[in-house]
XYZ file of C-alpha atoms in Angstrom:
681
model
C 5.203 55.882 -21.414
C 7.418 55.813 -24.486
C 8.161 52.146 -23.787
C 4.457 51.424 -23.399
C 3.593 53.195 -26.664
C 6.339 51.354 -28.511
C 5.018 48.055 -27.198
C 1.496 49.036 -28.190
C 2.470 49.772 -31.800
C 4.359 46.464 -31.940
C 1.278 44.701 -30.634
C -0.971 46.323 -33.265
C 1.435 45.346 -36.034
C 1.687 41.759 -34.801
C -2.045 41.243 -34.381
C -3.369 42.842 -37.569
C -3.741 39.421 -39.164
C -5.468 37.933 -36.122
C -9.269 37.702 -35.867
C -11.279 40.086 -33.765
C -13.782 39.230 -31.102
C -17.068 37.591 -31.967
C -19.344 39.340 -29.494
C -17.053 38.407 -26.638
C -17.358 34.679 -27.334
C -14.563 32.206 -26.977
C -14.020 28.938 -28.797
C -13.345 26.050 -26.407
C -12.475 22.439 -27.020
C -12.242 19.481 -24.695
C -9.002 17.705 -24.267
C -8.259 14.481 -22.452
C -5.603 15.754 -20.085
C -4.427 19.159 -19.034
C -1.869 20.395 -16.549
C -3.668 21.205 -13.343
C -0.913 22.907 -11.423
C 1.849 25.088 -12.789
C 4.322 27.528 -11.317
C 5.627 30.816 -12.658
C 8.657 32.517 -11.215
C 8.555 36.286 -11.504
C 11.786 38.229 -11.399
C 12.170 41.008 -8.894
C 12.652 41.397 -5.176
C 10.465 41.529 -2.108
C 10.720 43.224 1.233
C 12.905 40.449 2.565
C 15.482 40.813 -0.188
C 14.521 37.748 -2.167
C 15.109 38.017 -5.889
C 12.281 35.798 -7.060
C 8.840 34.801 -6.061
C 6.977 31.645 -7.018
C 3.254 31.848 -7.480
C 1.254 28.639 -7.675
C -1.747 28.786 -9.927
C -4.578 26.349 -10.357
C -6.190 25.471 -13.667
C -9.958 26.147 -13.801
C -12.482 24.368 -15.929
C -16.106 24.943 -16.851
C -17.108 21.625 -15.280
C -17.760 21.338 -11.596
C -17.251 17.579 -11.620
C -13.634 16.623 -10.793
C -13.557 13.880 -13.392
C -14.416 15.978 -16.477
C -11.774 18.653 -16.985
C -12.252 21.097 -19.843
C -9.267 22.943 -21.222
C -9.611 26.284 -22.969
C -7.809 26.006 -26.282
C -8.023 28.669 -28.966
C -6.981 28.066 -32.553
C -5.858 31.195 -34.391
C -6.471 31.016 -38.141
C -3.806 32.391 -40.411
C -0.931 30.961 -38.370
C 0.998 27.759 -38.915
C 1.920 26.015 -35.692
C 2.724 22.415 -35.014
C 0.871 20.330 -32.459
C 3.717 20.636 -29.946
C 3.868 24.405 -30.346
C 0.106 24.658 -29.945
C 0.207 22.644 -26.714
C 2.991 24.861 -25.386
C 1.087 27.948 -26.428
C -2.070 26.769 -24.696
C -0.197 25.993 -21.482
C 1.408 29.425 -21.374
C -1.936 30.992 -22.171
C -3.730 29.302 -19.295
C -0.916 30.091 -16.900
C -0.732 33.780 -17.707
C -4.476 34.200 -17.944
C -4.814 32.879 -14.413
C -1.891 34.973 -13.226
C -3.612 38.117 -14.402
C -6.969 37.051 -13.026
C -5.658 36.126 -9.582
C -3.400 39.126 -8.920
C -3.702 42.871 -9.156
C -2.495 44.230 -12.494
C -2.683 47.837 -11.372
C -0.156 47.234 -8.587
C 2.542 46.523 -11.179
C 2.108 49.695 -13.218
C 4.315 51.858 -10.948
C 7.220 49.590 -11.841
C 7.254 51.277 -15.260
C 6.022 54.734 -14.311
C 8.493 55.469 -11.533
C 12.251 54.842 -11.940
C 13.688 52.289 -9.563
C 10.322 51.187 -8.265
C 10.512 47.923 -10.164
C 13.578 46.867 -8.190
C 11.511 46.573 -5.002
C 8.919 43.911 -5.660
C 5.813 44.611 -3.643
C 3.429 41.728 -3.547
C 0.129 42.685 -5.093
C -2.964 42.413 -2.923
C -5.173 39.448 -3.674
C -8.042 41.051 -5.532
C -9.947 40.612 -8.744
C -9.368 44.020 -10.274
C -10.292 42.677 -13.686
C -13.936 42.487 -12.642
C -13.945 46.251 -12.059
C -11.286 47.703 -14.368
C -11.165 45.351 -17.334
C -13.938 46.745 -19.537
C -13.029 46.407 -23.195
C -10.264 45.169 -25.449
C -8.428 48.465 -25.788
C -8.194 49.216 -22.090
C -7.214 45.666 -21.242
C -4.598 45.644 -23.982
C -3.055 48.862 -22.726
C -2.867 47.567 -19.170
C -1.176 44.330 -20.176
C 1.190 46.033 -22.613
C 2.408 48.379 -19.890
C 3.363 45.445 -17.663
C 4.378 43.226 -20.566
C 7.850 42.283 -19.372
C 6.562 41.373 -15.916
C 3.870 39.047 -17.219
C 5.968 37.473 -19.967
C 9.126 36.880 -17.970
C 9.774 33.570 -19.717
C 9.248 34.896 -23.248
C 11.022 38.251 -23.085
C 14.583 38.767 -21.915
C 14.927 41.973 -19.916
C 17.802 43.778 -18.320
C 17.904 46.622 -15.853
C 19.816 49.854 -16.284
C 20.945 49.636 -12.688
C 23.467 47.020 -13.818
C 25.526 49.842 -15.300
C 23.962 53.086 -14.106
C 22.611 52.298 -10.651
C 19.017 52.356 -9.412
C 18.019 55.376 -11.416
C 16.318 53.744 -14.388
C 13.716 51.192 -15.235
C 13.809 47.802 -16.909
C 14.493 47.696 -20.640
C 13.867 44.686 -22.868
C 16.983 43.342 -24.547
C 15.060 42.392 -27.680
C 11.509 43.098 -28.832
C 8.975 40.351 -28.127
C 8.501 37.840 -30.882
C 5.207 37.163 -32.600
C 4.543 34.108 -30.446
C 4.472 36.272 -27.344
C 1.912 38.560 -28.911
C -0.199 35.598 -29.985
C -0.194 34.462 -26.364
C -1.218 37.941 -25.285
C -4.036 37.990 -27.812
C -5.339 34.645 -26.629
C -5.195 35.835 -23.041
C -7.313 38.833 -23.936
C -9.910 36.663 -25.650
C -10.185 34.358 -22.650
C -9.976 37.330 -20.333
C -13.020 38.966 -21.878
C -15.179 35.904 -21.263
C -14.082 35.350 -17.663
C -16.832 36.326 -15.278
C -17.405 36.106 -11.559
C -20.622 34.207 -12.186
C -18.555 31.216 -13.333
C -16.471 31.024 -10.183
C -17.570 27.965 -8.236
C -14.622 27.432 -5.880
C -12.865 29.959 -3.690
C -9.437 28.991 -2.395
C -7.548 31.164 0.045
C -4.944 30.895 2.761
C -6.207 31.132 6.308
C -2.852 32.518 7.424
C -2.232 34.989 4.596
C -5.148 36.167 2.493
C -8.330 35.670 4.459
C -8.813 39.452 4.746
C -8.917 39.885 0.982
C -11.382 37.018 0.642
C -13.838 38.831 2.912
C -13.796 41.859 0.605
C -14.696 39.635 -2.361
C -17.921 38.291 -0.849
C -20.333 40.564 -2.789
C -18.866 39.384 -6.122
C -18.930 35.628 -5.421
C -22.573 34.904 -6.035
C -22.024 31.376 -7.401
C -19.374 30.048 -5.010
C -20.436 26.705 -3.574
C -17.063 25.252 -2.546
C -14.664 26.736 -0.008
C -11.056 25.571 0.134
C -8.957 26.517 3.152
C -5.174 26.219 3.039
C -2.315 26.720 5.493
C -4.301 25.359 8.417
C -1.175 23.798 9.896
C 0.631 27.145 9.775
C -1.731 28.736 12.287
C -2.116 25.693 14.530
C 0.422 26.781 17.116
C 0.372 30.521 16.466
C -1.321 33.110 18.607
C -3.373 34.407 15.707
C -5.319 31.179 15.339
C -8.506 32.563 16.842
C -8.375 35.761 14.793
C -7.859 33.887 11.526
C -10.687 31.466 12.249
C -13.013 34.310 13.200
C -12.319 35.926 9.833
C -13.181 32.679 8.082
C -16.408 32.518 10.059
C -17.163 36.102 9.056
C -16.683 35.158 5.415
C -19.051 32.186 5.681
C -21.708 34.143 7.543
C -21.481 37.118 5.178
C -21.794 34.884 2.140
C -24.820 33.104 3.609
C -26.434 36.425 4.500
C -26.097 37.732 0.932
C -26.742 34.637 -1.172
C -28.324 32.112 1.163
C -27.025 28.687 2.269
C -25.434 27.751 -1.070
C -21.953 27.163 0.370
C -22.057 23.397 0.945
C -18.592 22.059 0.084
C -15.585 22.427 2.377
C -12.001 21.393 1.663
C -9.293 21.392 4.323
C -6.032 21.170 2.410
C -2.387 22.021 2.895
C -2.035 23.734 -0.481
C -4.483 25.015 -3.083
C -6.037 22.501 -5.451
C -7.660 22.896 -8.797
C -9.903 21.646 -11.590
C -12.954 23.750 -10.862
C -14.031 27.117 -12.137
C -11.789 28.627 -9.580
C -10.839 31.966 -8.129
C -7.524 31.392 -6.402
C -6.431 33.929 -3.860
C -2.634 33.458 -3.944
C -0.996 32.641 -0.671
C 2.620 32.823 0.387
C 5.256 31.499 -2.042
C 6.229 28.631 0.202
C 3.156 27.019 1.661
C 4.032 25.000 4.748
C 3.443 21.292 4.608
C 3.091 18.726 7.334
C 6.349 18.171 9.105
C 7.878 14.748 8.832
C 6.003 13.556 5.782
C 7.504 12.262 2.606
C 6.321 14.457 -0.258
C 7.450 13.088 -3.602
C 7.325 15.493 -6.543
C 4.027 15.647 -8.307
C 3.626 15.404 -12.027
C 1.079 16.696 -14.461
C -1.325 15.741 -15.912
C -3.977 13.710 -14.191
C -6.530 11.309 -15.504
C -9.912 12.694 -16.527
C -11.709 9.523 -15.514
C -9.995 8.216 -12.409
C -10.480 9.958 -9.060
C -7.318 8.379 -7.742
C -4.129 7.098 -9.250
C -3.613 3.563 -10.498
C -1.073 2.831 -7.800
C -0.330 4.218 -4.416
C 2.149 7.061 -4.121
C 4.054 5.305 -1.390
C 6.713 2.710 -2.144
C 5.504 0.627 0.800
C 2.121 -0.754 -0.116
C 2.129 -3.507 2.512
C 3.954 -1.892 5.405
C 2.746 -1.583 8.947
C 0.786 1.312 10.333
C 2.742 4.516 10.790
C 1.116 7.352 12.627
C 2.145 10.721 11.316
C 2.679 13.886 13.335
C -0.614 15.649 13.878
C -1.853 18.864 15.357
C -2.451 18.256 19.055
C -3.779 21.714 19.873
C -7.358 21.121 21.004
C -8.266 24.750 20.456
C -7.253 24.435 16.838
C -9.396 21.328 16.446
C -12.338 23.197 17.931
C -11.743 26.069 15.522
C -11.899 23.726 12.539
C -15.096 22.217 13.889
C -16.511 25.725 14.289
C -15.914 26.347 10.583
C -17.677 23.100 9.705
C -20.614 23.988 11.937
C -20.819 27.461 10.364
C -21.614 25.796 7.035
C -25.126 24.657 7.775
C -25.547 20.991 6.859
C -22.483 20.576 4.596
C -22.823 18.199 1.665
C -19.160 17.521 0.867
C -16.244 17.545 3.275
C -12.711 17.004 2.038
C -10.611 16.478 5.173
C -7.522 14.935 3.615
C -5.395 17.728 5.066
C -6.818 17.192 8.561
C -5.448 13.941 9.922
C -7.451 14.148 13.159
C -10.804 14.299 11.408
C -11.605 10.663 12.195
C -11.568 11.527 15.908
C -14.297 14.157 15.515
C -16.819 12.494 13.233
C -19.537 12.830 15.846
C -19.228 16.627 15.498
C -19.841 16.612 11.737
C -23.540 16.837 10.788
C -24.488 13.687 8.826
C -27.939 14.789 7.679
C -27.091 16.176 4.221
C -23.597 14.739 3.866
C -22.962 13.312 0.382
C -19.169 13.089 0.210
C -16.689 12.377 3.009
C -12.959 12.122 2.328
C -10.713 11.250 5.260
C -6.971 10.920 5.462
C -5.476 7.435 5.523
C -3.006 8.535 8.212
C -4.122 7.819 11.757
C -3.244 10.565 14.238
C -1.008 9.760 17.235
C -3.770 9.532 19.795
C -4.331 6.981 22.515
C -8.054 6.936 21.862
C -7.761 6.559 18.105
C -8.789 2.897 18.192
C -11.957 3.577 20.142
C -12.811 6.587 17.999
C -12.194 4.635 14.781
C -14.654 2.020 16.003
C -17.384 4.663 15.799
C -16.989 4.930 12.033
C -19.631 2.262 11.518
C -22.112 4.076 13.756
C -21.480 7.360 11.972
C -21.917 5.882 8.501
C -25.204 4.361 9.624
C -26.530 7.901 10.097
C -25.275 9.222 6.725
C -28.272 8.207 4.616
C -27.416 10.530 1.709
C -23.776 9.537 1.426
C -22.522 8.947 -2.128
C -18.716 9.054 -1.835
C -16.518 7.743 0.955
C -12.776 7.574 1.509
C -11.715 6.337 4.924
C -9.225 4.117 6.752
C -10.611 1.059 8.515
C -9.411 -1.042 11.425
C -12.428 -3.225 12.064
C -14.158 -5.729 9.773
C -17.691 -4.552 10.618
C -17.584 -1.041 9.167
C -20.323 -1.921 6.649
C -21.965 -4.643 8.715
C -25.057 -2.510 9.235
C -25.452 -2.051 5.480
C -25.096 -5.767 4.738
C -27.698 -6.582 7.406
C -30.170 -4.072 5.955
C -29.563 -5.373 2.441
C -30.344 -8.936 3.515
C -33.490 -7.779 5.248
C -34.624 -5.862 2.182
C -34.107 -8.895 -0.061
C -36.019 -11.187 2.267
C -38.838 -8.782 3.046
C -38.972 -6.908 -0.256
C -42.800 -7.091 -0.674
C -43.374 -5.905 2.878
C -40.842 -3.053 2.794
C -41.904 -1.792 -0.642
C -44.412 0.708 0.729
C -42.867 1.320 4.131
C -41.263 4.585 5.193
C -38.265 3.025 6.855
C -34.834 4.451 6.152
C -33.197 3.308 2.952
C -29.604 2.427 2.235
C -27.499 5.324 0.948
C -26.707 5.353 -2.756
C -22.976 4.939 -2.370
C -21.254 5.278 -5.739
C -17.589 5.562 -4.756
C -15.789 3.764 -1.927
C -12.049 3.998 -1.252
C -10.709 2.080 1.739
C -7.353 1.354 3.300
C -6.503 -0.937 6.175
C -5.255 -4.379 7.233
C -5.860 -7.023 4.596
C -8.016 -9.376 6.660
C -10.361 -6.664 7.940
C -10.344 -5.004 4.547
C -11.649 -8.135 2.828
C -14.665 -8.317 5.121
C -15.402 -4.632 4.580
C -15.154 -4.996 0.808
C -17.499 -7.973 0.743
C -20.069 -6.179 2.890
C -19.813 -2.989 0.831
C -20.002 -4.820 -2.505
C -23.044 -6.774 -1.335
C -24.896 -3.889 0.274
C -24.316 -1.364 -2.524
C -24.234 -3.725 -5.484
C -26.895 -1.745 -7.353
C -25.240 1.692 -7.080
C -21.498 1.153 -6.639
C -19.452 2.562 -9.530
C -15.940 2.945 -8.133
C -14.329 0.511 -5.683
C -10.781 0.933 -4.438
C -8.917 -0.871 -1.654
C -5.319 -0.632 -0.446
C -4.148 -3.248 2.041
C -1.430 -2.634 4.616
C -0.822 -5.768 6.646
C -0.270 -9.146 4.932
C -2.691 -12.033 5.277
C -1.204 -15.424 6.018
C -4.360 -17.559 5.659
C -5.531 -18.432 2.126
C -8.765 -16.437 2.016
C -10.454 -15.489 -1.250
C -12.144 -12.220 -2.160
C -15.064 -12.970 -4.461
C -18.717 -12.094 -4.928
C -21.512 -14.099 -6.508
C -23.840 -11.214 -7.321
C -23.848 -8.867 -10.276
C -22.403 -5.361 -10.049
C -24.358 -3.616 -12.825
C -22.882 -0.136 -12.214
C -19.257 -0.915 -11.337
C -16.960 0.824 -13.841
C -13.697 1.038 -11.895
C -11.971 -1.536 -9.689
C -8.563 -0.967 -8.140
C -6.873 -3.255 -5.628
C -3.414 -2.637 -4.260
C -1.285 -4.713 -1.958
C -1.671 -8.334 -1.005
C -5.429 -8.114 -1.202
C -5.126 -8.025 -4.989
C -3.614 -11.532 -4.949
C -6.613 -12.859 -3.012
C -9.100 -11.383 -5.482
C -10.742 -14.024 -7.641
C -10.808 -12.935 -11.278
C -13.970 -14.978 -11.779
C -15.830 -12.078 -10.182
C -15.074 -9.997 -13.291
C -17.710 -11.987 -15.162
C -20.305 -10.333 -12.930
C -19.076 -6.801 -13.729
C -20.542 -6.225 -17.216
C -19.745 -2.492 -17.500
C -16.244 -2.484 -16.002
C -14.039 0.064 -17.791
C -10.920 0.221 -15.624
C -9.112 -2.608 -13.839
C -5.977 -1.999 -11.759
C -4.303 -4.766 -9.775
C -0.990 -4.155 -8.066
C 0.949 -6.162 -5.518
C 3.380 -3.297 -4.917
C 3.642 0.417 -5.550
C 5.087 1.467 -8.884
C 7.370 4.289 -9.918
C 4.725 6.178 -11.871
C 2.468 6.509 -8.854
C 1.959 10.213 -9.482
C 1.082 9.938 -13.178
C -2.626 9.624 -12.505
C -3.169 11.814 -9.499
C -6.617 13.036 -8.442
C -7.382 16.427 -10.060
C -9.203 18.126 -7.273
C -6.367 17.219 -4.787
C -3.279 17.275 -6.946
C -1.496 19.851 -4.846
C -1.282 17.673 -1.740
C 1.100 14.796 -2.453
C 1.133 13.612 1.157
C -2.602 13.009 1.215
C -2.914 10.207 -1.303
C -0.359 7.705 -0.137
C 0.519 5.901 3.023
C 2.347 8.350 5.220
C 5.721 7.381 6.618
C 8.303 9.225 8.576
C 11.413 9.905 6.477
C 13.758 8.070 8.834
C 11.788 4.822 8.634
C 12.152 2.011 6.120
C 15.328 3.450 4.644
C 16.842 -0.010 4.390
C 14.111 -1.198 2.038
C 14.230 -0.919 -1.712
C 10.964 0.688 -2.864
C 10.442 -1.507 -5.913
C 11.004 -4.814 -4.120
C 9.567 -4.112 -0.700
C 6.709 -6.541 -1.131
C 8.878 -9.398 -2.386
C 11.088 -9.125 0.682
C 8.188 -10.352 2.828
C 8.118 -14.167 2.800
C 4.601 -15.234 1.891
C 4.149 -19.012 1.960
C 0.898 -18.805 -0.010
C 2.143 -16.463 -2.738
C 3.096 -19.243 -5.142
C -0.237 -21.020 -4.757
C -2.208 -17.802 -5.158
C -0.336 -16.832 -8.298
C -0.901 -20.274 -9.778
C -4.639 -19.928 -9.158
C -4.647 -16.441 -10.673
C -2.859 -17.723 -13.783
C -5.759 -20.107 -14.405
C -8.218 -17.208 -14.111
C -6.319 -14.593 -16.110
C -8.415 -15.198 -19.220
C -11.454 -13.925 -17.286
C -10.259 -10.378 -17.941
C -11.427 -10.853 -21.512
C -15.017 -11.110 -20.284
C -14.968 -7.347 -19.596
C -15.780 -6.309 -23.145
C -16.119 -2.619 -22.211
C -12.694 -2.451 -20.613
C -10.763 0.707 -21.513
C -7.871 0.638 -19.035
C -5.923 -2.387 -17.817
C -3.037 -2.043 -15.364
C -1.262 -5.010 -13.801
C 1.766 -4.526 -11.563
C 3.511 -7.381 -9.820
C 4.399 -11.012 -10.542
C 1.108 -11.710 -12.309
C 1.379 -14.748 -14.613
C -0.153 -13.684 -17.923
C 0.098 -16.411 -20.576
C 0.145 -15.399 -24.212
C -3.278 -16.914 -24.792
C -4.772 -14.792 -21.993
C -3.229 -11.621 -23.412
C -4.494 -12.516 -26.879
C -7.980 -13.050 -25.467
C -7.903 -9.582 -23.909
C -6.886 -8.081 -27.259
C -9.614 -9.955 -29.136
C -12.475 -9.351 -26.692
C -11.678 -5.897 -25.290
C -12.070 -3.862 -28.465
C -12.336 -0.568 -26.548
C -9.016 -0.895 -24.727
C -7.198 2.446 -24.720
C -4.523 1.993 -22.062
C -2.399 -1.053 -21.263
C 0.212 -1.079 -18.484
C 2.094 -4.249 -17.521
C 4.781 -3.945 -14.855
C 6.940 -6.959 -13.919
C 4.404 -9.498 -15.125
C 5.498 -13.083 -15.901
C 4.960 -15.909 -18.410
C 4.593 -13.610 -21.417
C 6.760 -13.990 -24.521
C 7.775 -11.446 -27.129
C 5.530 -12.996 -29.762
C 2.530 -12.921 -27.473
C 3.032 -9.235 -26.735
C 3.485 -8.362 -30.421
C 0.373 -10.211 -31.551
C -1.722 -8.751 -28.747
C -0.618 -5.150 -29.274
C -1.153 -5.436 -33.015
C -4.859 -6.197 -32.470
C -5.452 -3.311 -30.047
C -6.502 -0.816 -32.695
C -7.864 1.830 -30.285
C -4.880 1.761 -27.947
C -3.703 5.237 -26.903
C -1.216 4.550 -24.095
C 1.152 1.596 -23.840
C 3.461 1.059 -20.871
C 5.418 -2.197 -20.680
C 8.031 -3.049 -18.063
C 8.760 -6.744 -18.417
C 11.529 -9.321 -18.340
C 11.215 -10.208 -22.017
C 13.814 -10.351 -24.757
C 13.571 -8.053 -27.774
C 10.830 -6.038 -26.149
C 11.872 -3.058 -28.256
C 10.151 -4.702 -31.224
C 6.862 -3.587 -29.706
C 7.661 -0.043 -30.818
C 7.747 -1.209 -34.426
C 4.305 -2.767 -34.135
C 2.978 0.234 -32.209
C 3.657 2.518 -35.163
C 0.793 0.879 -37.017
C -1.735 1.900 -34.371
C -3.408 5.150 -35.464
C -4.537 6.322 -32.012
C -1.372 5.564 -30.043
C 0.068 8.719 -28.451
C 2.275 7.392 -25.639
C 4.649 4.424 -25.686
C 7.052 3.438 -22.922
C 8.806 0.094 -23.215
C 11.404 -1.066 -20.680
C 13.054 -4.468 -20.780
C 14.141 -5.579 -17.319
C 16.448 -8.155 -18.836
C 18.723 -5.415 -20.130
C 18.836 -3.400 -16.925
């Protein structure tokens, strides 16, 4: 207690000049990007003798939409901190605030009250004690001060008396905490006071570890509408599969009994994800991932506007189909379907962590379905081709669908929609007052498949949903040897994002950009780039194997990732690139363009780049990777006219490319510059 009192007096002295609460209100500001996933390593030991434990924490936001993250940032008057220090302070604040909110604070108090107890780290139960015990500033401050060295392990250096005197004493700080640590603590308290269970929209828990604690939280989760289940693969082959699934069903039924059928969103993931107002029930330190998958390290932050990254996470954008290992236990598949059926008429299903979902689409209710996200990895099943053929029939029944992510193998996936669109255009006066079924208002479509079939699907989808489509993304796998062209002759009045990856991007006619008046983001890539994880999706950032083409680690080891595409001899590549060079100036017709990313041997003459700089006055991000036919002078003149540019990434075979940095200093809004000359490598 003497240590706690000493810390309390130090805290009072350090926070005398800080402002008090304003009726429990908190000042928040919006920022463009924020780290969505962080890790904190707490010192101590567990029952197994480990000396450290990693806890993964997700970053919540006040917005339920995954494309509008809001970051809590508090500015303390009376203190002088630089921008870098403020960013660091805000990151630590969010991390520790979530750590306190997602674990039991009371379970750590015996580490200070009883000698030697702190040497045996006992994992705290997954509760929300702050909703019951955190009442006012004084009580909360005393609780956090008493476990100060455990919460601020990175800011305070501690040593244990057992190093010299055995296990008879507690942990003593080497030096008193600095003022920065107390400022972090004060900010945590301010955010802590405003945190309320009514703001929790997403509940994430481990099916294998913490489902019991989630059941006890049901009476407090009145506003939860999204359920995220993790560690599904861990219980696939275990004997406790049925028991764990029954507990999940009990949670869903209890929540519906108390608050009605408001639980409509379901996410089946391998690890927790974030960017919602989130209550994360921590799971085991090492969450199991799918065996045999390549999982490159993820990076923070993610884009606030793009649901997926600019390039694929895999270095093999045009490789052949690779079926990944999947769960073959039929009982486990039935258990997952039982969870889906327990949620009456789900509206959003995120099945990126369930590779066999495409085989069981007929078991998913399509009546109220608005969002369907499927994994691009086909499961190793003999009937996968016949089951994948039913995708078109299933989509025909989803009349409220707004978002779709799915792999395709047939060119007629959207044939039904194109046929209905033609009929509606021909018989518009007759069908105006009829009660026949209408086309769904699809706003976001992400597809992956063979290039030839993918082109037909894209044309049908662009034609059928030309009035509502806002986000169109396609990733081709198999190369196309015939010179086909991807183009549309109708206007896309709502399309704001277009991303094409693989060989299909070379077959895309840039003349179609003239019929996209509100396009804000254009990404064309003939191969996967190194920074594939820079713009990861926020609501699925924790699952790196879900957003790229899955390959077994022993395959394609003889290929170089950056030149995999160029190793495939394409007889039509030269002709296609020549045609694209004549159309490159069409990019300037997109006057609302904010993001332009080109990766591959795209011929961009200086005059085309100058036209983009002159016409696209709102351009904020420019990324050119391995493009051709651009000189140093053309790049300098173009960058100089991009007055609103915020991010610049150039990787080109151009001499004296470093001069771009000199010109970039004149841009007032530029915050990120990365220039790499391939000629010097």
